[in-house]
Short mmCIF file of N, CA and C in Angstrom, two decimals:
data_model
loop_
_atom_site.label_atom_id
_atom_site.label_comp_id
_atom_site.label_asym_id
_atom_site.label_seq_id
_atom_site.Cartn_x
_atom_site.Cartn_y
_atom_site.Cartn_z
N UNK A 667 26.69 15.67 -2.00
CA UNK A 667 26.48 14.75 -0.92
C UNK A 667 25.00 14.53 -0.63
N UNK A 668 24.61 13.52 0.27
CA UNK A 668 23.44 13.19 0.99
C UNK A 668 22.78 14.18 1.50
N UNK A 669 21.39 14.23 1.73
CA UNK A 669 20.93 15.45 2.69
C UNK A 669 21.39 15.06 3.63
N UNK A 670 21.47 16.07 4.55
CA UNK A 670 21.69 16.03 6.22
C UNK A 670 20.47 14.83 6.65
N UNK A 671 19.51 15.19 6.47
CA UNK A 671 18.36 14.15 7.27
C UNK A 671 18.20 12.91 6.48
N UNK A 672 18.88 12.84 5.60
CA UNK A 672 18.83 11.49 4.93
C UNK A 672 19.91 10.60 5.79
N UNK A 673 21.21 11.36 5.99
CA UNK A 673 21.96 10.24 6.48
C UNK A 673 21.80 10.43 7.84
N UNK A 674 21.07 11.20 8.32
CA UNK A 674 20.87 10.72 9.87
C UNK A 674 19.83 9.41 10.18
N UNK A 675 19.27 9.21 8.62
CA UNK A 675 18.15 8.42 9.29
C UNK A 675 18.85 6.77 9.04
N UNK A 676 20.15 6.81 8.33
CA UNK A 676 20.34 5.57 7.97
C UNK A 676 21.25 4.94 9.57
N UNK A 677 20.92 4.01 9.97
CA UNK A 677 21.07 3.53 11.20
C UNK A 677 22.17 2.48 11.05
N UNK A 678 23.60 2.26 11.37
CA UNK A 678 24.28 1.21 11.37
C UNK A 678 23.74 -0.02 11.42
N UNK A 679 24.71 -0.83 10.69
CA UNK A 679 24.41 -2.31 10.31
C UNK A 679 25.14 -2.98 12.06
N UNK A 680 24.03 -3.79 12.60
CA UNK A 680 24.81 -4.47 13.43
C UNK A 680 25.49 -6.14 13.25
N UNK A 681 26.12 -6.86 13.77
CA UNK A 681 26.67 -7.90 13.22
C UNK A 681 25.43 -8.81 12.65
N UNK A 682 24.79 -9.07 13.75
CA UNK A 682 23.51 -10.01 13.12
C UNK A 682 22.47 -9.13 12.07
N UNK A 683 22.30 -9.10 11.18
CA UNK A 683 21.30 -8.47 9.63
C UNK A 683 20.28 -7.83 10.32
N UNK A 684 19.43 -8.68 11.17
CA UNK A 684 18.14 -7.83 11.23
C UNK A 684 17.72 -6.89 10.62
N UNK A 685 17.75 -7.46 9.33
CA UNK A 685 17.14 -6.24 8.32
C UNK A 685 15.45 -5.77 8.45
N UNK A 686 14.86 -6.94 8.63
CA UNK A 686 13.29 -6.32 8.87
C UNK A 686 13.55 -5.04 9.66
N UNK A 687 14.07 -5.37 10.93
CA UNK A 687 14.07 -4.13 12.02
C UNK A 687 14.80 -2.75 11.56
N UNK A 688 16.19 -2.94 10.78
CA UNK A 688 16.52 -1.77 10.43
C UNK A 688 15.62 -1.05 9.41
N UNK A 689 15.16 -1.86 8.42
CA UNK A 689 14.39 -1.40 7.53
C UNK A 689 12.79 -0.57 7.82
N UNK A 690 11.93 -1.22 8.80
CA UNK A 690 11.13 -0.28 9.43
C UNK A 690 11.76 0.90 10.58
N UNK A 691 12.85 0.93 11.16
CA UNK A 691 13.14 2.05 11.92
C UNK A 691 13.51 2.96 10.81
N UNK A 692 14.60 2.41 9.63
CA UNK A 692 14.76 2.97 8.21
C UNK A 692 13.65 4.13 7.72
N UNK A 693 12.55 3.17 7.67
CA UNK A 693 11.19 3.72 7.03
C UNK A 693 10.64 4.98 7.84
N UNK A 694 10.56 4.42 9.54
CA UNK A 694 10.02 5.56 10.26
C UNK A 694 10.50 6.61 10.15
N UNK A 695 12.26 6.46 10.53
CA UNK A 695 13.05 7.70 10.70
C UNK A 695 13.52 7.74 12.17
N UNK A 696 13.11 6.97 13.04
CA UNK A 696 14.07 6.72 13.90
C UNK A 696 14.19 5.37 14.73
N UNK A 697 14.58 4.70 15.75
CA UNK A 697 14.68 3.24 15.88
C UNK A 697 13.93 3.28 17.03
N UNK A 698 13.04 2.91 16.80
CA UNK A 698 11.52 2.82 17.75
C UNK A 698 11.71 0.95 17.92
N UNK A 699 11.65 0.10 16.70
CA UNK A 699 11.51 -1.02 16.70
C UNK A 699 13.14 -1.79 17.32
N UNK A 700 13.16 -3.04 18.10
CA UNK A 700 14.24 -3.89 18.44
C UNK A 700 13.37 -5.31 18.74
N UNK A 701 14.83 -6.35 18.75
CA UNK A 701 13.90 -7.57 18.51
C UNK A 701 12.96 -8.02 19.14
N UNK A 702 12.78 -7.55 20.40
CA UNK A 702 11.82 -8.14 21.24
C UNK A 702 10.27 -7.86 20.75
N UNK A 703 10.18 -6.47 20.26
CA UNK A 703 9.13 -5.83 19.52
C UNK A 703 8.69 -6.99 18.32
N UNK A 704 9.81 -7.29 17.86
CA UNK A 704 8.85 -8.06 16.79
C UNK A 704 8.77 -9.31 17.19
N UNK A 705 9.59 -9.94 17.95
CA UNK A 705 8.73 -11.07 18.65
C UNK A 705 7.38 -10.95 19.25
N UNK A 706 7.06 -9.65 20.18
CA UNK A 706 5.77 -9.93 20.46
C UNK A 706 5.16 -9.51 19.15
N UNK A 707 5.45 -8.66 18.56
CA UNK A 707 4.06 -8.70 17.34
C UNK A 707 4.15 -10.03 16.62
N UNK A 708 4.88 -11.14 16.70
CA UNK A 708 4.69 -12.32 15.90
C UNK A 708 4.17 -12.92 17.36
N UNK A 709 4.50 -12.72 17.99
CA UNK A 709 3.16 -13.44 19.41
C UNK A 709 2.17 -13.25 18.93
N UNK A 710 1.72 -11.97 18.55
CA UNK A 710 0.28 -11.37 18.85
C UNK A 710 -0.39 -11.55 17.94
N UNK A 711 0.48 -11.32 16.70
CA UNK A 711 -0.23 -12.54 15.24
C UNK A 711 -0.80 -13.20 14.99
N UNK A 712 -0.16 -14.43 15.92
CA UNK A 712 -0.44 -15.99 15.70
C UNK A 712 -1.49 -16.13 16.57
N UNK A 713 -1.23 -15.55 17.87
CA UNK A 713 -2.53 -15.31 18.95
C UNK A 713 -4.08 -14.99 18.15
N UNK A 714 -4.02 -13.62 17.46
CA UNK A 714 -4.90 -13.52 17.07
C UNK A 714 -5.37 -13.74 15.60
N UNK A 715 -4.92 -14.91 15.26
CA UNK A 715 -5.27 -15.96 13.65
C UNK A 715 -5.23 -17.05 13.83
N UNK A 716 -5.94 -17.72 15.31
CA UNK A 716 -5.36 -19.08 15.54
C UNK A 716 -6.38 -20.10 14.12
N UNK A 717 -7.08 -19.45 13.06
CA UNK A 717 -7.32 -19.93 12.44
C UNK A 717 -6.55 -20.73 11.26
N UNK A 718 -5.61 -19.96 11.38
CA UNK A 718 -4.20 -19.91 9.90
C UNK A 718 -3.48 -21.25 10.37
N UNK A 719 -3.19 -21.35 11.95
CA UNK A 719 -2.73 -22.52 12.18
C UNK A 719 -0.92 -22.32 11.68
N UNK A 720 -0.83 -21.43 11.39
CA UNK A 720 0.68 -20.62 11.42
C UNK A 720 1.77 -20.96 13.00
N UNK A 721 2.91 -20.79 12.48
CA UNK A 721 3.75 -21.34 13.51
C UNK A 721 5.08 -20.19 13.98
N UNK A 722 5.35 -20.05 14.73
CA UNK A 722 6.23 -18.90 14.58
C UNK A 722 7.73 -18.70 13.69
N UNK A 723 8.04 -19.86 13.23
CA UNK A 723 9.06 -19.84 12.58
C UNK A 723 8.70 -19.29 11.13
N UNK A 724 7.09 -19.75 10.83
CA UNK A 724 7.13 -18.77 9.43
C UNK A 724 6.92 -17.22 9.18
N UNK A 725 7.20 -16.82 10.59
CA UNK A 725 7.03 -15.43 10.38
C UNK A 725 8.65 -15.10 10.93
N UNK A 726 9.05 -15.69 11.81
CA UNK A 726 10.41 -14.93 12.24
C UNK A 726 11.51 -15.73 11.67
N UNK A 727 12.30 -15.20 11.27
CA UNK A 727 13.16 -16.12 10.15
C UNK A 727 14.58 -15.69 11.36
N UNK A 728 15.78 -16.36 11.07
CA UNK A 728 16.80 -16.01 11.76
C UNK A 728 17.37 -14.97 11.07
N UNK A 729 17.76 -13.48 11.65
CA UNK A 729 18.76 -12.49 10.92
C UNK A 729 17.93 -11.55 10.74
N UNK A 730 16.38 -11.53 11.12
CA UNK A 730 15.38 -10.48 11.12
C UNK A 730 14.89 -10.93 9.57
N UNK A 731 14.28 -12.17 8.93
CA UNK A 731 13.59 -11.94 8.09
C UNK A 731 11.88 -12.73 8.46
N UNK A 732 11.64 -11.51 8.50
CA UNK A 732 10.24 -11.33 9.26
C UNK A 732 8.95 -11.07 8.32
N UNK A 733 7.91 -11.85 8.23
CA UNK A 733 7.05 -12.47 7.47
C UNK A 733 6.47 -10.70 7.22
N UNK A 734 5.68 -10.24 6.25
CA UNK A 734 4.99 -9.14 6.19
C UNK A 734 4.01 -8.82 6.83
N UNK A 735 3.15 -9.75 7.62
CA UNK A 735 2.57 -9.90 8.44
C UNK A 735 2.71 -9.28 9.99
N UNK A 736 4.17 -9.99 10.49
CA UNK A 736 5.04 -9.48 11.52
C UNK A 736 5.20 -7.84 11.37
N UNK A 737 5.77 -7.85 10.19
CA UNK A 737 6.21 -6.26 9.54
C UNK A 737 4.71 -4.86 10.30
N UNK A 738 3.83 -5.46 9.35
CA UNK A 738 2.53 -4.61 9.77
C UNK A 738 2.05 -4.66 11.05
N UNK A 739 2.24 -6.44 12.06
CA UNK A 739 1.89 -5.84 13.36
C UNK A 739 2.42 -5.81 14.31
N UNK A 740 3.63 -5.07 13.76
CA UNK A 740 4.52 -4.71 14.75
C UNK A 740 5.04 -3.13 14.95
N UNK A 741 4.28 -2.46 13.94
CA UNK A 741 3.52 -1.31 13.97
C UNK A 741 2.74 -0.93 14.57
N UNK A 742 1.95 -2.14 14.88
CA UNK A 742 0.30 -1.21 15.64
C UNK A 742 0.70 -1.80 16.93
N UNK A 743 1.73 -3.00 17.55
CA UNK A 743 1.99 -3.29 18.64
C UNK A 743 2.75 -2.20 19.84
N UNK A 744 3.62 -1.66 18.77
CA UNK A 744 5.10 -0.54 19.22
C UNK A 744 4.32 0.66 19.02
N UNK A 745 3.11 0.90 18.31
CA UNK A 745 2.60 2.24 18.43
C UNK A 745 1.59 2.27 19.80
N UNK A 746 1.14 1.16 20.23
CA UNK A 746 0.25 1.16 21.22
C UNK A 746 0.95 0.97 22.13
N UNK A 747 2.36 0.07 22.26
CA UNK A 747 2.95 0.57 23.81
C UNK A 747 3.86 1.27 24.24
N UNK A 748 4.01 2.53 22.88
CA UNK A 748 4.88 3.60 23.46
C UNK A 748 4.13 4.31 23.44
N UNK A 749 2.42 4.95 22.64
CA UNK A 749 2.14 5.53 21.99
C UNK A 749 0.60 5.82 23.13
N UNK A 750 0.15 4.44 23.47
CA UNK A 750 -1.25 4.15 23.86
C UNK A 750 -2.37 4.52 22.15
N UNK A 751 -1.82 4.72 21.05
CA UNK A 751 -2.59 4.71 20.01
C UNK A 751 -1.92 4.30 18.95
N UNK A 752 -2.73 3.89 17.59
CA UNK A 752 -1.97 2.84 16.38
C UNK A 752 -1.69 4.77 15.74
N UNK A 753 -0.37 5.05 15.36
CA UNK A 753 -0.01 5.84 14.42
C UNK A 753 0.87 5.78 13.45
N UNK A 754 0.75 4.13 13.02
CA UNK A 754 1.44 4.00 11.48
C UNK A 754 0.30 3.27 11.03
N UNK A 755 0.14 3.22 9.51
CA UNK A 755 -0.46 2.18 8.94
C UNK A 755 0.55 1.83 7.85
N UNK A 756 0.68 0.39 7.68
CA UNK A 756 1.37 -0.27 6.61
C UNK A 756 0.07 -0.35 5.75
N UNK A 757 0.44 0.02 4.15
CA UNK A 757 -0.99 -0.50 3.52
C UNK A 757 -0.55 -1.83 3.04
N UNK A 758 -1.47 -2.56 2.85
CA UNK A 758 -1.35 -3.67 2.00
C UNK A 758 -1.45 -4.20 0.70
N UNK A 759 -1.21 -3.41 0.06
CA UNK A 759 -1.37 -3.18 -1.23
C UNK A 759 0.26 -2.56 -1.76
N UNK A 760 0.40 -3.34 -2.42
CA UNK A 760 1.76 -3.27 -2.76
C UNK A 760 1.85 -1.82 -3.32
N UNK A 761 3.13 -0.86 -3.16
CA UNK A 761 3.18 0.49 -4.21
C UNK A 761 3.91 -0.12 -5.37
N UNK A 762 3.35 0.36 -6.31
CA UNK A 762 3.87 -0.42 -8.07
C UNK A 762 4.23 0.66 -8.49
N UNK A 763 3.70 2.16 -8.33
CA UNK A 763 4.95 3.04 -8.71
C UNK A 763 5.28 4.50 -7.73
N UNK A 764 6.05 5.15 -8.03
CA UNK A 764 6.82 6.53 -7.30
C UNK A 764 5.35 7.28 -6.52
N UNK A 765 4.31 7.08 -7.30
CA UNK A 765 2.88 8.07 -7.66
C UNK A 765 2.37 7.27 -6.18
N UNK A 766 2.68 5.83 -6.02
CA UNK A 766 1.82 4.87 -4.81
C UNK A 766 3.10 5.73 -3.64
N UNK A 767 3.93 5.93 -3.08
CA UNK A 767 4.43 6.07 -2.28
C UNK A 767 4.73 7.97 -1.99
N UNK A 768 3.65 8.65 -3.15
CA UNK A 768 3.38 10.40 -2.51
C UNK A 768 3.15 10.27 -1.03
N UNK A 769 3.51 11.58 -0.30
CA UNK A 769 3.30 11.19 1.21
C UNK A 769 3.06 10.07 2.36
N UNK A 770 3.99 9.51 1.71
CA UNK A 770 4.31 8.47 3.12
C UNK A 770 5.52 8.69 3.51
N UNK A 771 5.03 8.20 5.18
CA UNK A 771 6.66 8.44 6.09
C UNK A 771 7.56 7.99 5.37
N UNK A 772 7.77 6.24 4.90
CA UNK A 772 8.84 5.91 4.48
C UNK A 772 8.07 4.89 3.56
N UNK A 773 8.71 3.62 3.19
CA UNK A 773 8.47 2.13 2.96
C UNK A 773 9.39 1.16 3.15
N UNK A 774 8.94 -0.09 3.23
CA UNK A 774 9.64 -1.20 3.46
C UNK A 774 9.37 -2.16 2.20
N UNK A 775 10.85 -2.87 1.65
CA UNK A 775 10.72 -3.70 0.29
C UNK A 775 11.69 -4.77 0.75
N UNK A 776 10.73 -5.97 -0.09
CA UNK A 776 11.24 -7.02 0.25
C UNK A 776 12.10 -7.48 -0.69
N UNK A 777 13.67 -7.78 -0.43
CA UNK A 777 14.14 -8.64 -1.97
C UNK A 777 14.57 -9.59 -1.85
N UNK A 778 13.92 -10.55 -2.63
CA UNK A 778 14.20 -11.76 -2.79
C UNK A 778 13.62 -12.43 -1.72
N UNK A 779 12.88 -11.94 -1.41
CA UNK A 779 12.32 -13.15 -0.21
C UNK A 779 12.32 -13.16 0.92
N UNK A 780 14.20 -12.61 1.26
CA UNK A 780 14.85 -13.19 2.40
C UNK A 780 15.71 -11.72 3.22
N UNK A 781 15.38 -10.29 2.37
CA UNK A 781 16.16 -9.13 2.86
C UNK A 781 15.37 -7.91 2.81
N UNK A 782 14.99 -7.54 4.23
CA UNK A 782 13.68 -6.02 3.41
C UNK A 782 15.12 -4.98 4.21
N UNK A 783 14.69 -3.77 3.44
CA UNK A 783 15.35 -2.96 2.86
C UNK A 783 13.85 -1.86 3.31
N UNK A 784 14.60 0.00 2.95
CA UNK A 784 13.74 1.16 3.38
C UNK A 784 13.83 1.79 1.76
N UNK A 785 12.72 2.71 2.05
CA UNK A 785 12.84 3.84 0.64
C UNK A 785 12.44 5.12 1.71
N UNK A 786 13.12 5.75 1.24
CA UNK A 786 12.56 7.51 1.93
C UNK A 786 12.71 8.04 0.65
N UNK A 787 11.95 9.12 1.13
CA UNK A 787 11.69 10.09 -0.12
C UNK A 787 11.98 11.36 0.55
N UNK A 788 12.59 12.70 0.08
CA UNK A 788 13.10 13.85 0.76
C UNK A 788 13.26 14.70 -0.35
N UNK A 789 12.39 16.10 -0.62
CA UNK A 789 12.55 16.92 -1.67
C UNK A 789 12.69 15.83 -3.32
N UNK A 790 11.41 15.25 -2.90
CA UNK A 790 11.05 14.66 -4.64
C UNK A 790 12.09 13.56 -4.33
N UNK A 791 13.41 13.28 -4.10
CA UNK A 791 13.89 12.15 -4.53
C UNK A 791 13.92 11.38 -4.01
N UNK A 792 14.12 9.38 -4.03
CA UNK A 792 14.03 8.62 -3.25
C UNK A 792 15.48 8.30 -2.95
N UNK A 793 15.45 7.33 -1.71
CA UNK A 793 16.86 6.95 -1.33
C UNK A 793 16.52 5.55 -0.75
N UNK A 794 17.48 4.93 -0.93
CA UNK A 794 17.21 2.96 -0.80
C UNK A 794 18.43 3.19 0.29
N UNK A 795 17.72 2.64 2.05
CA UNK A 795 18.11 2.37 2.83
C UNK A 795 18.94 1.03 3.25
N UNK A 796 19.58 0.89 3.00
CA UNK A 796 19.95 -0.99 2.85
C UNK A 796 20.66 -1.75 4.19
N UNK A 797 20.93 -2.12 5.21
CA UNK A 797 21.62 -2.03 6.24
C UNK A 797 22.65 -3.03 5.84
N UNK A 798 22.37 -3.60 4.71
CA UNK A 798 23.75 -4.69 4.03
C UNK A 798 24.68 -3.31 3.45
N UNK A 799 24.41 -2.58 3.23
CA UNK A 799 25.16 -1.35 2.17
C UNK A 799 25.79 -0.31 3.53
N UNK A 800 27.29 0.23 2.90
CA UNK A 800 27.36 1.38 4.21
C UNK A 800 26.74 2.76 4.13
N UNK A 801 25.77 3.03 3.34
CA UNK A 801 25.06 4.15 3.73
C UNK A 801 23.67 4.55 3.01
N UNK A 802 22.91 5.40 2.43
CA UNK A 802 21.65 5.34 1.33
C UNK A 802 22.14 5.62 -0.16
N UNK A 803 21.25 5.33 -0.66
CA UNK A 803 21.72 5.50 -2.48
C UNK A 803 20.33 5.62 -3.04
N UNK A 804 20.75 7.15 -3.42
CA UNK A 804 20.28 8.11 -4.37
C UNK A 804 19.63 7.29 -5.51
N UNK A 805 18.16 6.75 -5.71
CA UNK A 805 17.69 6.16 -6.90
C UNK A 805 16.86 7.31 -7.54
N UNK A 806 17.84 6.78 -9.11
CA UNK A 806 16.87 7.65 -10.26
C UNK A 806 15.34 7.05 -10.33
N UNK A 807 14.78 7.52 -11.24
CA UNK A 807 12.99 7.83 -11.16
C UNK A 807 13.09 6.38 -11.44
N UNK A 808 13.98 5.88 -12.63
CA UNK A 808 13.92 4.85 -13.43
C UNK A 808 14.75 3.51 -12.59
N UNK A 809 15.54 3.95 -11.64
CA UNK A 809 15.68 2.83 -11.08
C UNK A 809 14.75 2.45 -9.67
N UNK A 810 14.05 3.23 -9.40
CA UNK A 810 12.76 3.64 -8.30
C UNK A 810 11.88 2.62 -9.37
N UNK A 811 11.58 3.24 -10.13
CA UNK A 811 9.93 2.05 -11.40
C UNK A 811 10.40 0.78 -10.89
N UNK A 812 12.25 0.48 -11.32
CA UNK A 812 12.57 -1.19 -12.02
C UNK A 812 11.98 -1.96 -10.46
N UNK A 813 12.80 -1.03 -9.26
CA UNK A 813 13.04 -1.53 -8.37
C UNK A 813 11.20 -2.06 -7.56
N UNK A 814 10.36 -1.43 -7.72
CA UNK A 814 9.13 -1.40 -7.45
C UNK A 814 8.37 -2.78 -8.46
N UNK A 815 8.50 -2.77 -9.76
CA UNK A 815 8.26 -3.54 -9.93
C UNK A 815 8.48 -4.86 -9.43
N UNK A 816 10.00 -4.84 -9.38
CA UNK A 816 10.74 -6.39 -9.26
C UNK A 816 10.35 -7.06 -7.63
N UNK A 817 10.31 -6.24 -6.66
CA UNK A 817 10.53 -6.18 -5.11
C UNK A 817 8.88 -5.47 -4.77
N UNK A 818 8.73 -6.84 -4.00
CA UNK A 818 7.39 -6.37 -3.06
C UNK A 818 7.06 -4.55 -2.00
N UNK A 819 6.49 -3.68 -1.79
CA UNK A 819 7.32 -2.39 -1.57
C UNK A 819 6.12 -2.20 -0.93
N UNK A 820 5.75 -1.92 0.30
CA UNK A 820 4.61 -1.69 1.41
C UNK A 820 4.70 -0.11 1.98
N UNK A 821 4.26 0.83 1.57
CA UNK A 821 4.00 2.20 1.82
C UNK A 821 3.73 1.96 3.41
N UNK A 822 4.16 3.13 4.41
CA UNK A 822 4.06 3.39 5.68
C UNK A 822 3.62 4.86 5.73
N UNK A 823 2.15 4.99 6.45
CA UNK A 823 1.53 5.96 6.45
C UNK A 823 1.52 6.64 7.69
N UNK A 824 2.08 8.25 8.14
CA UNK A 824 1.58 8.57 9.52
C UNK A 824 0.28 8.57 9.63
N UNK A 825 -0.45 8.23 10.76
CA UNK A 825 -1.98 8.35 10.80
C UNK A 825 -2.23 9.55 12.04
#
């Protein structure tokens, strides 16, 4: 079976997807993030890039598919107002293999565009959080590489 702390961290699917959101509470390890959170971090976004000229629909999609942008600052939004300090960093730099995601809390991967998804890692192995799926799944080394390659995959760092 699953570790014990693996399947505690996988969080029920609710009717509406909001996968961005399950997928970073996924990543953290517990459900810190809900929608309002990432609405204001897509407030606070657009607020502070009024250069981009960005609109809020390209970051908040309906069903929680939430621009990568949103993703990262809605981290440093939810860490500063539960926290009063930023203690995640999303890097920006994609992880391309197992070696990019050594000690991080979790990650968040995007597939296809339109569904992000978690990876935890627990005693060496990874596990793909999915909130479309009913629970985590155990990826070999080799389906960890394919999956990294194919799918955008953003390491989450405690700071």
């Amino acid at each position: 079976g699953l570790p014990a702390e693996i399947a505690d961290l996988y969080f029920e699917r609710q009717r509406l997807a909001m996968c961005g959101i399950h997928a970073l509470n996924n990543a953290l390890g517990a459900q810190y993030l809900d929608a309002r959170d990432m609405e204001h971090a897509a407030d606070t976004f657009i607020a502070e890039n009024p250069d981009l000229g960005d609109d809020l629909d390209q970051h908040l999609g309906r069903n929680g598919d939430y621009s990568i942008e949103v993703m990262m600052m809605a981290l440093r939004t939810k860490a500063m107002d539960a926290f009063d300090r930023i203690c995640w960093d999303m890097e920006q730099q994609r992880a391309l293999s197992g070696a990019d995601l050594v000690g991080c809390l979790g990650a968040v991967q995007n597939r296809d565009g339109t569904h992000w998804v978690a990876l935890k890692c627990r005693n060496e192995q990874f596990f793909l959080l999915d909130s479309l799926r009913n629970g985590p799944q155990l990826l070999t080394e080799a389906e960890l590489d394919i999956s990294l390659r194919r799918h955008p995959t953003y390491a989450i760092r405690l700071l």
